[in-house]
């Protein structure tokens, strides 16, 4: 069933009205304003440059609706099966878009962790002011709808000068109960002056058949000299839709280190916006994607240098197999006042099949004159000489190809640092399986 | 051990090898010399099984088998090793893990158990020291960012670890300074045994100052035009290749 924008508006309004006044009224004006914004914008189509290569038709055709109000869940969700051997300081678990208190563990000192719903219910002023302050009402209909309709999320606040010595985890698990539903969530990550934290975020699904729409907006604000390492792994069901908007704001001498992996989903888009709010800040983004038949993965970066002495580095690599499709659109803008900026952007693609397609568009616009910037892209295949070299040392061809694929992504994979994450990625990407002979798509068609 | 009979081969329809005959026995070290474009590297590549060459005639028997029927990895598993002129860089593939995986592939093929970590580490460190390869390079990606000399030392290290029955060195001396050349030569000499055959392809005589070949062959225009003892190499050094080519043409 195809829903019209007015169907979405009606559904979202119902959602807003169903919120208990204790949580809804704090935000209601902004929610309604966002809804109005959505009405003006509608859903993006290919006439919009940012959506030129990524069609939303398939997503809209699914007609995803909000899940029924907090249906009583089977409390034993087998969450233990999905935990990794990483000593985390805290964990927030979301199952089917709902925060699950009993599976969550909170760190104590120097950190305040809460669900967004709780923060709203208690009228937490800092949270209420921060929600939407970086994302705005949204540049496209999706972002506006998220602000209007989100139900829950995580709030993580690190106190000044607190340096956490272990990671915290945000785990998003989807079950087969979310079939046909959209799951709008919203996170707020605030690091105060001089603090340091690490965040591991995972999106996983109990099966590979469920079709749902995970839609998340994350606002990350790092005060002076704060450092955040953010590791993000998207392993949704192969039939799922995933849309993430990350808005990052950095103050003086703050540093954000993000590394993203997009492996699951039939349609997955990650938009990352980085704003240097003060000079002398640093941003690094690394990413990998793997697409196979019936998958589209899209990364959009918007790195905005308007102030002096900031640096950024972005490196995204992808492997495409079968009739997989990937989009990379990375934009670095260096404004007039951004002297002594350093910015480097690169995207590399390894094509394992003829049917695969990548649309890659690294862009750099520079208005300042004293900067060091570079951008580039590459699209290639496995190197026959390298395969020969490995085989001449006794490795069979399949193993040689697998090793080269793994090697291609190695510099990104190692940024995930924790052995458990690295193994998870290597296992899930199944490099040996990647090199198995492909099905003949023409004969299937 | 290796018997090449009247081997002819072409690349993109151009005939490169025009009837090569060569016999290498266990325990022997043969040098193949010749001017650029004579077909030396083509011969080495065909023996290792590289794509892009069509063998149009003749045969190659290795340990009694038809070598040309074997896949590249099967040749390696049966003890054939090619030290490459241009070792390939493999970003993201760890040098030490690769070496271990390679050793184990060969051991499995021989029905031997995989090497344990401790023995492997001991061996690789010892042999890296012998070929003067910085231990740090063992932890890096295979050949990635290595200097020319480091790449060649890494090839010799692989050869020493894999202990081939037949080792073919394709212009391993090219681009090396005198110290590196000596290290490479030492590596080759250390591996000379009564069971191992070696085929050293080189353009210059200078490598043969450090490696004493049992036989020297001159490959010119796709044929072996002259074979002799190590004194042939000295003669070539003194007189160049011109006189041989003229003789061959006459």
XYZ file of C-alpha atoms in Angstrom:
695
model
C 0.000 0.000 0.000
C 1.414 3.357 -0.968
C 0.819 5.999 1.668
C 0.566 9.631 0.656
C 2.365 12.362 2.601
C -0.969 13.258 4.180
C -1.313 9.651 5.385
C 2.095 10.025 7.021
C 1.034 13.320 8.548
C -2.137 11.809 9.950
C -0.269 8.816 11.331
C 2.349 11.024 12.952
C -0.295 13.313 14.483
C -1.960 10.293 16.026
C 1.414 9.325 17.418
C 1.934 12.759 18.925
C -1.527 12.749 20.468
C -0.967 9.343 21.943
C 2.081 10.587 23.834
C 1.262 11.137 27.505
C 1.069 14.840 28.147
C 3.860 14.565 30.656
C 6.261 13.725 27.867
C 4.517 15.091 24.832
C 3.776 18.632 25.833
C 7.387 19.682 26.345
C 8.079 19.039 22.714
C 4.704 19.433 21.136
C 5.265 22.814 19.527
C 8.439 21.643 17.872
C 6.835 18.394 16.786
C 3.997 20.277 15.137
C 6.429 22.705 13.501
C 8.395 19.747 12.158
C 5.225 18.225 10.828
C 4.426 21.437 9.039
C 7.926 21.422 7.641
C 7.351 17.888 6.427
C 4.200 18.990 4.687
C 6.158 21.668 2.826
C 9.060 19.419 1.916
C 7.346 16.122 1.193
C 9.580 13.172 0.493
C 12.714 13.765 -1.544
C 12.862 12.541 -5.095
C 15.615 12.251 -7.665
C 15.293 15.861 -8.700
C 16.996 16.712 -5.432
C 20.772 16.474 -5.881
C 21.253 14.743 -2.531
C 18.852 11.980 -3.577
C 19.751 11.778 -7.230
C 21.123 8.252 -7.107
C 19.006 6.883 -4.277
C 15.370 6.291 -4.970
C 12.914 6.356 -2.064
C 10.118 4.766 -4.098
C 10.792 1.273 -2.816
C 10.739 2.522 0.747
C 7.507 4.474 0.324
C 5.835 1.537 -1.406
C 6.296 -0.484 1.747
C 3.965 1.887 3.591
C 5.692 1.414 6.933
C 3.572 2.527 9.878
C 4.338 3.218 13.518
C 4.156 0.096 15.690
C 1.112 -0.410 17.858
C 1.465 1.340 21.189
C 3.968 -0.518 23.396
C 2.552 -3.950 22.767
C 3.313 -6.242 25.670
C 6.497 -7.893 24.658
C 7.855 -11.281 25.366
C 10.507 -10.097 27.779
C 13.049 -12.758 27.103
C 14.389 -11.525 23.807
C 17.465 -13.674 23.734
C 19.525 -10.529 23.940
C 22.348 -12.514 25.501
C 22.980 -14.147 22.115
C 23.869 -10.799 20.648
C 26.284 -9.500 23.219
C 29.955 -9.324 22.354
C 32.973 -10.027 24.469
C 33.762 -6.435 25.098
C 34.009 -5.028 28.591
C 31.518 -2.190 28.256
C 30.932 0.380 30.935
C 27.297 0.632 30.051
C 24.755 -0.579 27.544
C 21.467 0.783 26.293
C 19.323 -1.764 24.529
C 16.578 -0.905 22.102
C 14.383 -3.698 20.868
C 12.110 -2.866 17.976
C 12.747 0.811 18.565
C 11.769 0.719 22.261
C 14.195 1.284 25.053
C 14.412 -1.829 27.252
C 15.274 -0.893 30.780
C 15.931 -4.408 32.118
C 18.555 -5.196 29.507
C 20.345 -1.926 29.967
C 23.281 -1.289 32.222
C 24.268 2.174 33.317
C 27.697 3.368 34.212
C 27.756 5.367 37.373
C 30.344 8.046 37.797
C 30.759 11.028 35.577
C 28.167 9.858 33.103
C 24.471 10.447 32.929
C 22.635 7.988 30.789
C 18.915 7.944 30.325
C 16.302 7.213 27.744
C 15.043 10.192 25.818
C 11.489 9.341 26.843
C 12.427 9.547 30.514
C 14.311 12.795 29.974
C 11.281 14.277 28.265
C 8.913 12.984 30.900
C 10.891 14.681 33.606
C 11.227 17.870 31.631
C 15.007 17.779 31.567
C 15.745 21.260 30.266
C 19.186 20.534 28.859
C 17.787 17.657 26.841
C 14.745 19.535 25.659
C 16.896 22.401 24.461
C 19.387 20.112 22.752
C 16.926 17.955 20.831
C 16.794 19.300 17.306
C 19.360 22.028 17.970
C 21.888 20.469 15.582
C 19.528 18.736 13.170
C 17.101 21.624 12.835
C 13.631 20.817 11.622
C 15.160 18.799 8.854
C 16.390 19.407 5.338
C 14.265 16.662 3.899
C 10.912 15.156 4.735
C 12.396 12.193 6.547
C 14.327 14.271 9.075
C 11.258 16.442 9.726
C 9.086 13.354 10.221
C 11.608 11.953 12.671
C 11.516 15.055 14.824
C 7.742 15.127 14.716
C 7.225 11.474 15.450
C 10.156 10.004 17.393
C 9.183 8.071 20.494
C 12.409 7.257 22.242
C 16.169 7.241 22.103
C 19.239 7.504 24.263
C 20.691 10.460 26.069
C 24.326 10.178 27.078
C 26.049 13.015 28.892
C 29.659 12.913 29.967
C 30.645 15.344 32.716
C 33.596 17.733 32.326
C 37.044 16.138 32.373
C 35.675 12.617 32.782
C 37.674 10.190 30.675
C 35.904 6.865 30.436
C 38.240 3.903 30.278
C 35.881 1.625 28.374
C 33.201 1.836 25.715
C 29.483 2.232 26.078
C 27.165 0.422 23.758
C 23.944 1.284 22.012
C 22.374 -1.889 20.745
C 19.420 -1.856 18.363
C 17.837 -5.243 17.917
C 14.951 -5.860 15.560
C 12.703 -8.881 15.850
C 10.113 -10.310 13.465
C 7.463 -8.364 15.393
C 8.442 -5.162 13.599
C 7.505 -6.449 10.178
C 5.896 -3.558 8.309
C 6.736 -0.916 10.895
C 8.891 2.178 11.020
C 11.036 2.781 14.071
C 11.940 6.440 14.496
C 14.485 6.991 17.261
C 16.705 9.841 18.267
C 19.903 9.956 20.290
C 21.609 12.795 22.010
C 25.291 12.541 22.876
C 26.767 15.427 24.840
C 30.389 15.477 25.897
C 31.346 18.293 28.189
C 34.635 20.108 28.246
C 37.710 17.870 28.386
C 35.767 14.613 28.546
C 36.514 11.487 26.593
C 34.281 8.579 25.635
C 33.844 5.690 23.278
C 30.523 4.600 21.854
C 29.778 1.354 20.028
C 26.527 1.329 18.127
C 25.122 -1.777 16.499
C 22.011 -2.422 14.462
C 21.175 -6.099 14.326
C 18.223 -8.225 13.389
C 17.097 -11.611 14.624
C 16.435 -12.772 11.107
C 17.195 -11.820 7.525
C 13.572 -11.661 6.283
C 11.883 -8.971 8.358
C 11.078 -5.802 6.515
C 11.029 -2.674 8.663
C 12.316 0.883 8.556
C 14.859 1.951 11.124
C 15.093 5.708 11.073
C 17.489 7.345 13.414
C 18.716 10.856 14.023
C 21.780 11.313 16.229
C 22.962 14.642 17.549
C 26.505 14.699 18.873
C 27.977 17.710 20.550
C 31.574 17.837 21.764
C 32.574 20.746 23.964
C 36.124 22.111 24.108
C 38.808 19.431 24.207
C 36.303 16.597 24.305
C 37.026 13.421 22.333
C 34.549 10.843 21.114
C 35.342 7.586 19.363
C 32.184 6.339 17.676
C 32.007 2.877 16.121
C 28.899 2.057 14.204
C 27.893 -1.239 12.621
C 24.750 -1.564 10.546
C 23.823 -5.246 10.151
C 20.072 -4.965 9.637
C 17.932 -7.722 8.124
C 18.490 -8.096 4.381
C 14.919 -6.874 3.778
C 15.184 -3.852 6.064
C 15.377 -0.130 5.318
C 17.806 1.958 7.323
C 18.207 5.691 7.408
C 20.612 7.447 9.778
C 21.301 11.138 10.079
C 24.299 12.045 12.213
C 24.810 15.662 13.158
C 28.153 16.380 14.767
C 29.240 19.688 16.241
C 32.751 20.302 17.517
C 34.092 23.070 19.680
C 37.695 24.112 20.038
C 40.220 21.250 20.207
C 37.457 18.671 20.222
C 37.972 15.521 18.176
C 35.467 13.102 16.711
C 36.643 9.724 15.408
C 33.871 7.867 13.614
C 34.064 4.534 11.874
C 31.019 3.078 10.151
C 30.213 -0.259 8.583
C 27.142 -0.794 6.421
C 26.579 -4.434 5.629
C 22.886 -5.282 6.008
C 19.588 -3.930 4.778
C 18.119 -3.819 1.292
C 18.251 -0.021 1.404
C 20.568 1.848 3.712
C 21.532 5.482 3.822
C 23.769 7.276 6.267
C 24.061 11.029 6.243
C 26.820 12.598 8.307
C 27.084 16.292 8.842
C 30.069 17.754 10.662
C 30.194 21.358 11.837
C 33.254 22.973 13.331
C 31.723 25.447 15.740
C 35.098 26.723 16.928
C 38.628 26.667 15.474
C 41.223 23.932 16.115
C 38.901 20.946 16.026
C 39.415 17.618 14.304
C 37.107 15.116 12.638
C 37.898 11.689 11.211
C 35.440 9.470 9.424
C 36.188 6.021 8.126
C 33.665 3.731 6.588
C 33.161 0.489 4.784
C 30.250 -0.965 2.897
C 29.490 -4.286 1.318
C 26.623 -4.672 -1.106
C 25.292 -7.736 -2.846
C 22.211 -8.540 -4.923
C 19.200 -6.483 -3.926
C 21.121 -4.078 -1.727
C 21.676 -0.375 -1.963
C 23.981 1.451 0.424
C 24.420 5.180 0.416
C 26.817 7.386 2.369
C 26.455 11.139 2.329
C 29.034 13.330 4.021
C 28.796 17.033 4.554
C 31.952 18.382 6.148
C 31.778 22.086 6.686
C 34.977 24.018 7.413
C 34.082 27.650 8.125
C 36.639 28.385 10.855
C 40.425 28.354 10.862
C 42.784 25.550 11.872
C 40.368 22.658 11.715
C 41.222 19.359 10.100
C 39.197 16.490 8.748
C 39.936 13.191 7.080
C 37.386 10.911 5.454
C 38.120 7.500 3.980
C 35.347 5.213 2.734
C 35.820 1.864 1.013
C 33.303 -0.520 -0.443
C 33.056 -3.932 -2.025
C 30.279 -4.513 -4.529
C 29.109 -7.914 -5.605
C 26.266 -9.295 -7.723
C 23.847 -6.569 -8.733
C 24.647 -4.552 -5.599
C 24.518 -0.785 -5.720
C 26.363 1.846 -3.734
C 26.263 5.621 -3.607
C 28.963 7.802 -2.121
C 28.535 11.537 -2.028
C 31.127 13.318 0.043
C 31.261 17.076 0.225
C 33.911 19.175 1.905
C 33.359 22.903 1.960
C 36.108 25.220 3.063
C 34.845 28.725 3.660
C 36.662 32.040 3.288
C 37.585 32.279 6.952
C 38.842 28.720 7.195
C 42.553 29.399 6.699
C 45.022 26.666 7.663
C 42.352 24.039 7.155
C 43.393 20.545 6.323
C 40.857 18.259 4.680
C 41.224 14.978 2.846
C 38.467 12.854 1.372
C 38.783 9.521 -0.381
C 36.451 6.837 -1.646
C 37.570 3.511 -3.130
C 35.424 0.776 -4.612
C 36.198 -2.813 -5.432
C 33.867 -4.293 -8.011
C 33.540 -8.079 -7.975
C 30.934 -8.271 -10.715
C 29.840 -6.618 -13.910
C 26.290 -5.998 -12.711
C 27.320 -3.997 -9.649
C 27.018 -0.231 -9.781
C 28.565 2.591 -7.808
C 27.854 6.290 -8.100
C 30.655 8.127 -6.374
C 30.932 11.867 -6.068
C 33.667 13.317 -3.865
C 33.454 17.090 -3.877
C 35.666 19.805 -2.558
C 34.886 23.495 -2.663
C 37.526 25.867 -1.333
C 37.184 29.577 -0.793
C 40.200 30.090 1.503
C 43.699 30.268 0.010
C 45.942 28.814 2.691
C 44.708 25.247 3.028
C 45.837 21.684 2.395
C 43.048 19.686 0.812
C 42.668 16.641 -1.364
C 39.930 14.425 -2.644
C 39.812 11.398 -4.827
C 37.989 8.290 -5.816
C 38.773 4.955 -7.378
C 36.776 2.113 -8.844
C 38.667 -1.062 -9.609
C 38.720 -4.818 -9.698
C 40.854 -7.438 -8.033
C 44.385 -7.336 -9.368
C 45.270 -10.395 -11.463
C 48.942 -10.016 -10.602
C 48.154 -10.088 -6.901
C 46.006 -13.211 -7.339
C 48.835 -14.867 -9.260
C 51.330 -13.902 -6.572
C 49.232 -15.477 -3.815
C 48.546 -18.622 -5.849
C 52.233 -18.968 -6.667
C 52.734 -19.304 -2.916
C 50.322 -22.230 -2.690
C 47.003 -20.502 -1.879
C 44.026 -21.536 -3.986
C 42.283 -18.941 -6.091
C 39.251 -18.538 -3.856
C 41.410 -17.996 -0.801
C 43.590 -15.556 -2.734
C 40.538 -13.492 -3.694
C 39.145 -13.584 -0.170
C 42.446 -12.419 1.252
C 42.601 -9.521 -1.192
C 39.029 -8.442 -0.413
C 39.764 -8.565 3.276
C 43.030 -6.730 2.684
C 41.203 -4.032 0.729
C 39.033 -3.235 3.746
C 41.676 -3.958 6.385
C 42.626 -0.329 7.060
C 38.979 0.450 7.829
C 38.281 -2.748 9.773
C 41.210 -2.151 12.095
C 39.694 1.183 13.129
C 37.055 -0.819 14.997
C 39.900 -1.657 17.393
C 38.136 -4.264 19.549
C 38.983 -7.802 18.508
C 35.357 -8.865 19.024
C 34.148 -6.218 16.555
C 36.843 -7.038 14.030
C 35.972 -10.728 14.173
C 32.271 -9.962 13.933
C 32.843 -7.917 10.791
C 35.156 -10.437 9.168
C 32.733 -13.246 9.940
C 29.679 -11.368 8.776
C 31.316 -10.192 5.582
C 32.327 -13.762 4.801
C 35.136 -12.921 2.423
C 35.394 -16.481 1.177
C 31.690 -16.491 0.323
C 32.193 -13.251 -1.582
C 34.425 -14.982 -4.027
C 32.104 -17.871 -4.764
C 30.846 -18.017 -8.318
C 27.956 -15.698 -8.890
C 24.480 -16.735 -9.880
C 23.622 -15.892 -13.422
C 21.284 -12.958 -13.073
C 20.143 -12.939 -16.649
C 18.893 -16.482 -16.401
C 17.070 -15.654 -13.188
C 15.471 -12.569 -14.715
C 63.996 -32.747 -12.089
C 63.028 -30.195 -14.736
C 63.081 -31.078 -18.404
C 62.056 -28.493 -20.986
C 61.806 -29.806 -24.538
C 61.437 -27.621 -27.592
C 59.174 -25.172 -25.773
C 57.540 -22.550 -27.930
C 55.268 -19.828 -26.623
C 53.719 -16.569 -27.688
C 52.213 -13.460 -26.165
C 49.387 -11.715 -28.012
C 50.243 -13.718 -31.126
C 53.911 -12.744 -31.032
C 56.266 -15.668 -30.725
C 58.615 -15.171 -27.758
C 60.022 -18.617 -27.091
C 61.091 -20.390 -30.258
C 62.155 -23.791 -29.061
C 63.799 -23.880 -25.644
C 65.558 -27.023 -24.408
C 66.805 -27.151 -20.861
C 67.429 -29.818 -18.271
C 67.982 -29.113 -14.570
C 68.859 -31.939 -12.204
C 68.521 -32.009 -8.430
C 71.493 -30.330 -6.783
C 72.274 -28.167 -9.826
C 72.175 -24.399 -10.144
C 71.666 -23.117 -13.660
C 71.949 -19.518 -14.725
C 70.006 -18.195 -17.671
C 71.445 -15.038 -19.119
C 70.594 -13.017 -22.137
C 69.832 -9.581 -23.477
C 66.584 -7.747 -22.712
C 63.619 -9.120 -24.593
C 65.224 -12.489 -25.170
C 62.411 -14.343 -23.381
C 64.057 -15.002 -19.996
C 61.189 -13.703 -17.883
C 58.623 -15.296 -20.179
C 60.254 -18.645 -19.536
C 60.206 -18.091 -15.766
C 56.559 -17.025 -15.843
C 55.469 -19.975 -17.935
C 57.158 -22.329 -15.500
C 55.283 -20.743 -12.591
C 51.992 -20.793 -14.500
C 51.246 -17.155 -15.043
C 48.340 -16.244 -17.369
C 48.819 -14.351 -20.572
C 51.158 -16.729 -22.374
C 50.132 -19.365 -24.895
C 52.337 -22.386 -25.069
C 52.262 -23.368 -28.716
C 54.501 -26.416 -28.624
C 56.935 -28.564 -26.728
C 56.672 -29.847 -23.190
C 57.852 -29.248 -19.637
C 58.239 -32.154 -17.234
C 58.755 -31.481 -13.551
C 59.427 -34.410 -11.218
C 58.095 -36.644 -13.951
C 54.794 -34.743 -14.328
C 53.487 -32.553 -17.110
C 54.093 -29.204 -15.390
C 51.964 -27.194 -17.809
C 48.846 -29.143 -16.837
C 49.125 -28.070 -13.212
C 47.364 -25.064 -11.692
C 49.595 -22.306 -10.327
C 48.981 -23.310 -6.700
C 49.522 -27.010 -7.465
C 52.972 -26.203 -8.822
C 53.773 -24.296 -5.642
C 52.486 -27.160 -3.508
C 54.728 -29.542 -5.397
C 57.752 -27.519 -4.498
C 58.164 -25.023 -7.313
C 58.950 -21.463 -6.257
C 59.310 -18.330 -8.330
C 61.076 -15.333 -6.813
C 59.587 -12.485 -8.794
C 61.305 -9.644 -10.521
C 58.535 -7.294 -9.389
C 57.059 -8.648 -6.161
C 53.449 -7.498 -5.863
C 52.332 -5.191 -3.063
C 49.383 -6.564 -1.107
C 47.922 -3.782 1.063
C 46.055 -5.087 4.090
C 47.501 -8.610 3.815
C 49.799 -9.178 6.767
C 53.244 -10.388 5.744
C 53.683 -12.886 8.539
C 50.166 -14.357 8.356
C 50.531 -14.707 4.626
C 53.843 -16.508 4.987
C 52.379 -18.847 7.560
C 49.303 -19.547 5.461
C 51.529 -20.265 2.487
C 53.707 -22.650 4.499
C 50.653 -24.454 5.795
C 49.159 -24.789 2.312
C 52.345 -26.526 1.224
C 52.486 -28.673 4.349
C 48.884 -29.771 3.953
C 49.600 -30.763 0.365
C 52.442 -32.949 1.636
C 50.184 -34.478 4.280
C 52.061 -32.783 7.102
C 50.423 -31.063 10.082
C 50.297 -27.255 10.183
C 53.247 -25.553 11.779
C 52.727 -24.453 15.379
C 53.013 -20.799 16.279
C 56.166 -21.112 18.310
C 58.191 -22.993 15.692
C 56.952 -20.657 13.018
C 57.903 -17.535 14.933
C 61.315 -18.919 15.749
C 61.969 -19.862 12.154
C 60.707 -16.661 10.584
C 62.739 -14.473 12.928
C 65.878 -16.495 12.360
C 65.496 -16.435 8.598
C 64.551 -12.763 8.466
C 67.779 -12.058 10.297
C 69.717 -14.109 7.762
C 68.332 -12.153 4.814
C 68.663 -8.906 6.797
C 64.969 -8.099 6.558
C 63.876 -5.721 9.313
C 61.565 -7.610 11.682
C 59.130 -4.706 11.571
C 58.445 -5.529 7.939
C 57.119 -8.924 8.983
C 54.269 -7.183 10.769
C 53.426 -4.937 7.856
C 51.399 -5.637 4.719
C 53.151 -7.816 2.151
C 55.627 -5.651 0.218
C 53.480 -2.545 0.726
C 55.770 0.452 0.830
C 58.872 -1.750 0.880
C 61.950 -0.490 -0.939
C 63.160 -2.446 -3.963
C 65.803 -4.184 -1.867
C 63.324 -5.021 0.901
C 60.981 -6.612 -1.585
C 63.741 -8.854 -2.906
C 64.843 -9.810 0.602
C 61.228 -10.675 1.341
C 61.188 -12.966 -1.708
C 64.325 -14.692 -0.491
C 62.785 -15.015 2.977
C 59.716 -16.699 1.463
C 61.975 -19.027 -0.492
C 63.913 -19.922 2.642
C 60.712 -20.604 4.601
C 58.965 -22.594 1.868
C 62.062 -24.720 1.102
C 61.178 -25.423 -2.526
C 62.437 -28.368 -4.535
C 62.952 -26.149 -7.552
C 63.583 -22.438 -7.066
C 63.411 -20.043 -9.987
C 64.760 -16.535 -9.446
C 63.611 -14.046 -12.033
C 66.091 -11.141 -12.169
C 66.183 -11.052 -8.391
C 69.405 -9.052 -8.687
C 67.918 -6.223 -10.721
C 67.968 -2.854 -9.015
C 69.962 -4.012 -5.988
C 72.942 -2.302 -4.463
C 75.994 -4.377 -3.726
C 75.050 -5.155 -0.093
C 71.592 -6.312 -1.006
C 73.005 -8.312 -3.896
C 75.352 -10.083 -1.524
C 72.514 -10.837 0.919
C 70.382 -12.249 -1.876
C 73.309 -14.356 -3.082
C 73.975 -15.603 0.462
C 70.314 -16.549 0.714
C 70.562 -18.530 -2.494
C 73.810 -20.205 -1.473
C 72.381 -21.226 1.892
C 69.618 -23.068 0.079
C 71.885 -25.025 -2.219
C 71.546 -28.691 -1.372
C 71.955 -31.980 -3.198
C 68.143 -32.281 -3.441
C 67.286 -28.796 -4.677
C 67.388 -27.504 -8.220
C 67.818 -23.803 -8.927
C 67.327 -21.666 -11.983
C 68.679 -18.135 -11.769
C 67.580 -15.744 -14.478
C 69.779 -12.677 -14.734
C 70.777 -9.998 -17.143
C 74.098 -9.177 -15.526
C 77.053 -11.304 -14.707
C 77.678 -9.606 -11.348
C 75.283 -11.862 -9.387
C 77.405 -14.773 -10.559
C 80.385 -13.281 -8.709
C 78.626 -14.487 -5.579
C 76.708 -17.485 -6.859
C 78.690 -20.170 -8.631
C 76.465 -21.741 -11.281
C 76.943 -25.304 -12.468
C 75.799 -24.310 -15.909
C 75.250 -21.058 -17.768
C 72.844 -20.722 -20.687
C 72.411 -17.802 -22.997
C 68.861 -17.200 -24.155
C 68.639 -14.986 -27.208
C 65.663 -14.376 -29.438
C 63.695 -17.189 -27.852
C 66.333 -19.897 -28.066
C 69.218 -21.081 -25.965
C 72.097 -20.167 -28.221
C 74.975 -21.223 -26.014
C 75.466 -23.330 -22.886
C 78.613 -23.698 -20.892
C 80.210 -23.591 -17.454
C 80.624 -20.545 -15.251
C 83.421 -19.297 -17.511
C 80.784 -18.491 -20.129
C 79.399 -15.830 -17.806
C 82.835 -14.214 -17.565
C 83.182 -14.220 -21.307
C 79.819 -12.505 -21.632
C 80.915 -9.937 -19.111
C 83.977 -9.179 -21.182
C 82.477 -9.330 -24.660
C 78.762 -8.579 -24.196
C 75.999 -10.438 -26.022
C 76.611 -9.064 -29.525
C 79.070 -11.689 -30.749
C 76.775 -14.523 -29.657
C 73.818 -13.034 -31.442
C 75.846 -12.667 -34.593
C 77.051 -16.231 -34.326
C 73.520 -17.443 -33.759
C 72.273 -15.506 -36.756
C 75.063 -16.791 -38.970
